[in-house]
XYZ file of C-alpha atoms in Angstrom:
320
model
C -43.395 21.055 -36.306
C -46.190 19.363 -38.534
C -48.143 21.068 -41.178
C -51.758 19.033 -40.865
C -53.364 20.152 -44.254
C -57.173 19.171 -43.975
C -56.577 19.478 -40.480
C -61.086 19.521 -40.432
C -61.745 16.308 -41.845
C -62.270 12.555 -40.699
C -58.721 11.592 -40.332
C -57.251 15.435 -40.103
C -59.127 15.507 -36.982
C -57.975 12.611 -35.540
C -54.605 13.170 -36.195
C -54.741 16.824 -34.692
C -56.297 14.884 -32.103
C -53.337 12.480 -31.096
C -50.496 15.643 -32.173
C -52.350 17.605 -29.271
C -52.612 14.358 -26.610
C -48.412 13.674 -27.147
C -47.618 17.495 -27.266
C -46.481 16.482 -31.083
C -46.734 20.903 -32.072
C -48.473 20.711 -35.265
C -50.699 23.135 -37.181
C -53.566 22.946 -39.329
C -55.078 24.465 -42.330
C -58.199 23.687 -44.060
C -60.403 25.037 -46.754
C -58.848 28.660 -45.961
C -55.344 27.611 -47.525
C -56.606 26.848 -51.042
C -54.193 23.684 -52.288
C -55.253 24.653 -55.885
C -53.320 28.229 -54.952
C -49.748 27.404 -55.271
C -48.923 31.094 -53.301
C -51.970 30.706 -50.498
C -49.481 27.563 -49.976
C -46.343 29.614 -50.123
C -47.841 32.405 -48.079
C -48.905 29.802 -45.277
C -45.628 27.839 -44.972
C -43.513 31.477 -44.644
C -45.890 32.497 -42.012
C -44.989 29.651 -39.842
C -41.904 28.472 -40.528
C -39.114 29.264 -37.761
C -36.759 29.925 -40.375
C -38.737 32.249 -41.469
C -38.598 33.661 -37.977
C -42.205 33.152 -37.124
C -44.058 31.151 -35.312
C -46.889 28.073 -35.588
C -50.036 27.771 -33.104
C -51.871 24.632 -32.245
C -55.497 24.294 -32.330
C -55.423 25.093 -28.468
C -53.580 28.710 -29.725
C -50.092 27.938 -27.730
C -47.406 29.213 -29.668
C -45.263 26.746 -30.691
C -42.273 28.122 -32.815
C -40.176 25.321 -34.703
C -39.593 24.882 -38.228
C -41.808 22.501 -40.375
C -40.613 19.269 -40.913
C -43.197 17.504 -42.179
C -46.178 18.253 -44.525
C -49.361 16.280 -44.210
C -51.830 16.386 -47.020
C -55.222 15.232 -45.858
C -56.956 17.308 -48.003
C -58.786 16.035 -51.489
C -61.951 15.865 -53.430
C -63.719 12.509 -52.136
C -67.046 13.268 -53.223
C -66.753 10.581 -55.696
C -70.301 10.962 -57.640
C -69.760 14.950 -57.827
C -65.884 14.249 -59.105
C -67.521 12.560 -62.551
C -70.072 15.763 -62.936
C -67.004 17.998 -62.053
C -63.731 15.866 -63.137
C -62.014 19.239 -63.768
C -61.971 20.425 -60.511
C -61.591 16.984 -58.696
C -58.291 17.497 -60.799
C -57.651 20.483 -59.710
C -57.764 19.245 -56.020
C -56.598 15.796 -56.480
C -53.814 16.292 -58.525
C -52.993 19.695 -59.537
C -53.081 20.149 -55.301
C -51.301 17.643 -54.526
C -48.515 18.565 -57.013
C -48.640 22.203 -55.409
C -48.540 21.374 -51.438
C -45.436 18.879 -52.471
C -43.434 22.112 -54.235
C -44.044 24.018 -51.457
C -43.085 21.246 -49.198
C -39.932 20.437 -50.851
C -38.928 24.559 -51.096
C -39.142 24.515 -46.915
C -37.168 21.527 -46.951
C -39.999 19.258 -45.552
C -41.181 15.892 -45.654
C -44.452 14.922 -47.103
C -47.242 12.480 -46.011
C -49.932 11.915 -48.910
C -53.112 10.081 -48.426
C -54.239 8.260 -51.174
C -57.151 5.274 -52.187
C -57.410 1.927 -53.074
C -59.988 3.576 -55.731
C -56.816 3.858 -58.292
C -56.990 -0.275 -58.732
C -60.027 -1.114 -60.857
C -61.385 -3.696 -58.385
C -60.922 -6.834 -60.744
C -58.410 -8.730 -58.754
C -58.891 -12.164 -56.831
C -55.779 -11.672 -54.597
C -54.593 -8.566 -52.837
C -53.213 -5.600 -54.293
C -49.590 -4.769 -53.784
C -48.402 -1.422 -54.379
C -46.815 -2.587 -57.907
C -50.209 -3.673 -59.162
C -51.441 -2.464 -61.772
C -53.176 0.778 -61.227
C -56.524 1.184 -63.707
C -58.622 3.452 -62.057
C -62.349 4.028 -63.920
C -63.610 6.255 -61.696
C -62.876 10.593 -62.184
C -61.842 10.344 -58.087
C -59.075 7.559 -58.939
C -57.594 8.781 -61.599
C -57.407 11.819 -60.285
C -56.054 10.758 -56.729
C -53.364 8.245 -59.410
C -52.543 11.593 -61.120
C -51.808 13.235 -57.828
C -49.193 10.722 -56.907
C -47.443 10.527 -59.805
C -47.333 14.279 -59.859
C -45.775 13.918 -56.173
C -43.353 11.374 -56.973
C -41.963 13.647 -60.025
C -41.507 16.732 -58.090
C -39.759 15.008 -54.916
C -37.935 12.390 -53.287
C -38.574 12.683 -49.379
C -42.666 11.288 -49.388
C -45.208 8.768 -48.293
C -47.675 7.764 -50.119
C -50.041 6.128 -48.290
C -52.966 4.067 -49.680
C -56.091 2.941 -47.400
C -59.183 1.125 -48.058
C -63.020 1.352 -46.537
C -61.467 4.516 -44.241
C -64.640 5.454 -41.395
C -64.953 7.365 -38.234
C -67.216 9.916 -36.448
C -66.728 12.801 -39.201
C -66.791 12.816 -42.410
C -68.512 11.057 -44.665
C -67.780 7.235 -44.824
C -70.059 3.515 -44.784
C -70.610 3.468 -41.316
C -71.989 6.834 -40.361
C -74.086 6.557 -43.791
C -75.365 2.835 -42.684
C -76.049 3.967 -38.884
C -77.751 7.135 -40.132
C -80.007 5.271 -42.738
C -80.722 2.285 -39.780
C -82.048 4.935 -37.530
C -84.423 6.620 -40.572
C -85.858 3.579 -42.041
C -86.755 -0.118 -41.679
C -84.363 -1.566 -44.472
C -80.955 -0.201 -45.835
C -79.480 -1.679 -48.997
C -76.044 -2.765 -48.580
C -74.049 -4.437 -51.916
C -73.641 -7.977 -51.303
C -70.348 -8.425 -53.779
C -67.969 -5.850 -52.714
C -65.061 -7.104 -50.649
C -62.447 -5.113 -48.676
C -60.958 -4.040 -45.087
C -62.557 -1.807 -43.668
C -60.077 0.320 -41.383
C -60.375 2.950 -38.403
C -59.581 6.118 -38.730
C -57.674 5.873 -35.664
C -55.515 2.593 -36.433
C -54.513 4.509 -39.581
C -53.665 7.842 -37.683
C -52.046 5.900 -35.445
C -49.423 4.565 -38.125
C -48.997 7.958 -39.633
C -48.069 8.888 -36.648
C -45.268 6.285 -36.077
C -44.164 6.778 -39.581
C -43.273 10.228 -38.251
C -42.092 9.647 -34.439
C -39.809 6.936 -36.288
C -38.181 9.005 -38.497
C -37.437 11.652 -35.693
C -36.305 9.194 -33.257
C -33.770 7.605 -36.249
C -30.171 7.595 -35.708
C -28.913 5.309 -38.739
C -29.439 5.767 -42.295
C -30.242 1.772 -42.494
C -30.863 -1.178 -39.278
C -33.565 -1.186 -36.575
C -32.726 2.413 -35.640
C -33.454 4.142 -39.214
C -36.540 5.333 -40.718
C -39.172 3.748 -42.524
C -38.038 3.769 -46.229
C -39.118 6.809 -48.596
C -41.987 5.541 -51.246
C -45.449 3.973 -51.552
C -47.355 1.835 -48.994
C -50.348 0.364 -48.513
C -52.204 0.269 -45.159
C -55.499 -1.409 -43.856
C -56.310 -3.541 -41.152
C -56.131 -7.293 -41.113
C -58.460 -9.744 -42.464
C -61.138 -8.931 -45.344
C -65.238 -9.296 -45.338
C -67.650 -8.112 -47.883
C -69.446 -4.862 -47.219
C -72.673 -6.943 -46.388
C -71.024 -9.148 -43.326
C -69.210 -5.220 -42.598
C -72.874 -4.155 -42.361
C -73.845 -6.871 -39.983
C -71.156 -6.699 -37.634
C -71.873 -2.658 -37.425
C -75.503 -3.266 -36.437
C -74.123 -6.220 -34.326
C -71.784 -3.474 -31.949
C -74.163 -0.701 -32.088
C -76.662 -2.668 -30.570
C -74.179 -4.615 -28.738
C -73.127 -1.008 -26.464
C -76.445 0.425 -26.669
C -75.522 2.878 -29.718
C -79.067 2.283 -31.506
C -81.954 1.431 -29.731
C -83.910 -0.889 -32.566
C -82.495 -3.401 -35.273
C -82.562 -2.424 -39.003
C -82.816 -5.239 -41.800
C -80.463 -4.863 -44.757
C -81.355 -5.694 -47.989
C -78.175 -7.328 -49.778
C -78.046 -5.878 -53.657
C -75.357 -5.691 -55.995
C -73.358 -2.786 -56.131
C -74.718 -1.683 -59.986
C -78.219 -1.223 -58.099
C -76.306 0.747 -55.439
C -76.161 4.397 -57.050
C -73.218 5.124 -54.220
C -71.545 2.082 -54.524
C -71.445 2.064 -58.415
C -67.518 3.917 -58.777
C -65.921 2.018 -56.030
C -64.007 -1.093 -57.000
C -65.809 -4.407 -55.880
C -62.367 -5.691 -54.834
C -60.507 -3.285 -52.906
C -58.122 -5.661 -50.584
C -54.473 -4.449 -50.011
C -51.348 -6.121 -49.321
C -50.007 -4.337 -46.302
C -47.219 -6.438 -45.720
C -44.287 -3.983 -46.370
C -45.572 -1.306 -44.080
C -46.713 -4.112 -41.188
C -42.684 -5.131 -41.896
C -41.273 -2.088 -41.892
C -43.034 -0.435 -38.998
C -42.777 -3.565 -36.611
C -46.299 -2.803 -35.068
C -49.132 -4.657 -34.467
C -52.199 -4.190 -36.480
C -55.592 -5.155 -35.242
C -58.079 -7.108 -37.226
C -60.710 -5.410 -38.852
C -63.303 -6.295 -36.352
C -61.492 -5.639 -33.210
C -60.787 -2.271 -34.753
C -64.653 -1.446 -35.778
C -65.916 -2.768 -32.084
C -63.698 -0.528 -30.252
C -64.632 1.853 -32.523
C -68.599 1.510 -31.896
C -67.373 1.281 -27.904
C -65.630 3.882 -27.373
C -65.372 6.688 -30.597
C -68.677 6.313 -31.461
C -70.970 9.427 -30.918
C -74.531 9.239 -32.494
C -75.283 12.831 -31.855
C -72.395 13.816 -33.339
C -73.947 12.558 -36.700
């Protein structure tokens, strides 16, 4: 069984979304299991562990009794403006959390699945990051989030670390619900005109945690095609790059494209010191994804093709 911490946010909800739709029994907790309470944690994990002799339930309330075997920890401060006003608890959350949910996943004898940011490089780079490069955050959210995975990796062995970039979907708050929000409000948005990334579905990414898990139930070998995916850090994102202006375009493009707004918005292109919001991200937050595209065998979509079936098919104005 899966433990879906942050089971309420933008990807916790889509990956309770796809457990549910392949009968994967998971449960979820949210902001009533406090991460920053080491024995909320304990107290959850006892209560629906089967070897504890209890049982788990589903968002749908079946019970599903099995043990927990995996531990995924969607939850974190991402207000990223409020983090430098309130660095000490964005460090309780980021990092002090993140240390707690991977004790408590180690004492049940779990694996863990941490989401982390490309917001731990400091955005200075000309080529992709790897997951070796050198990690200068200068925002209160990166460090933090940096301090959380170091914490992780010093407390266990059996984790993923997973690092994404320019993350959107229907909830939560990311760049495209913000930009479709402000383009039905107003006549102009500003947009920053020299930040560069990948911006990535929340669904393509959900999708590959989920794999990461399915293919380390399914393994049968400690090593060859029929093993698991390798303990450690990885970086995910879809393919291909764009600056957050031409990202811009091409969401106005799709939501007028399948009828999701009914009148065009002009953006204003600025750089990202004018940009209040934009300020603490890095300007260059491009990933190298090749070890996880290697070691997962799957084909990732582009960027593009990601965002359009996205706008086609996910997207859900009133749900804004």
């Amino acid at each position: 069984m899966i433990w879906l911490i942050g089971c309420n946010g933008m990807l916790g909800s889509e990956l309770g979304r796809i457990f549910t739709q392949k009968n994967i029994p998971w449960v979820g907790s949210d902001r009533e299991v406090d991460i920053t309470d080491p024995d909320a944690l304990e107290s959850f994990a006892q209560s629906h562990d089967q070897s504890a002799n209890r049982t788990g339930y589903t968002t749908s309330k079946k019970i599903v009794p099995g043990k927990i075997t995996c531990v995924i920890n969607c939850a974190a401060y991402t207000d990223m403006m409020l983090a430098e006003e309130n660095p000490e608890e964005a460090d309780r959350v980021n990092n002090e959390g993140a240390l707690n949910v991977a004790r408590t996943t180690r004492k049940i004898g779990a694996k863990l699945i941490h989401i982390s940011t490309s917001c731990i490089y400091d955005g200075r780079a000309s080529n992709p990051y790897g997951e070796e490069s050198p990690k200068l955050p200068f925002s209160v959210y990166g460090k933090t989030k940096l301090d959380g995975e170091n914490a992780i990796q010093k407390e266990m062995t059996q984790y993923y670390i997973l690092r994404t970039s320019w993350l959107y979907g229907s909830s939560g708050n990311n760049f495209v619900k913000s930009l479709l929000q402000g383009a039905m409000s107003k006549d102009s948005v500003q947009v920053a005109n020299d930040m560069v990334g990948t911006p990535t579905s929340v669904e393509d990414f959900a999708s590959v945690i989920v794999k990461i898990i399915e293919t380390s139930q399914n393994a049968t070998s400690l090593f060859g095609k029929n093993s698991a995916i390798p303990y450690g850090l990885y970086n995910y994102a879809s393919q291909g790059m764009t600056t957050k202006f031409e990202f811009a375009k091409k969401v106005m493009e799709f939501a007028q494209k399948y009828r999701k707004i009914s009148s065009p918005c002009r953006f204003d292109p600025l750089p990202s010191s004018d940009i209040p919001s934009e300020r603490l991200f890095p300007r260059y937050a491009v990933l190298d994804c090749g070890k996880i595209y290697s070691a997962l065998k799957m084909k990732v979509p582009a960027w593009d093709v990601g965002l359009e079936r996205f706008i086609k098919n996910g997207l859900q104005l009133n749900s804004f």
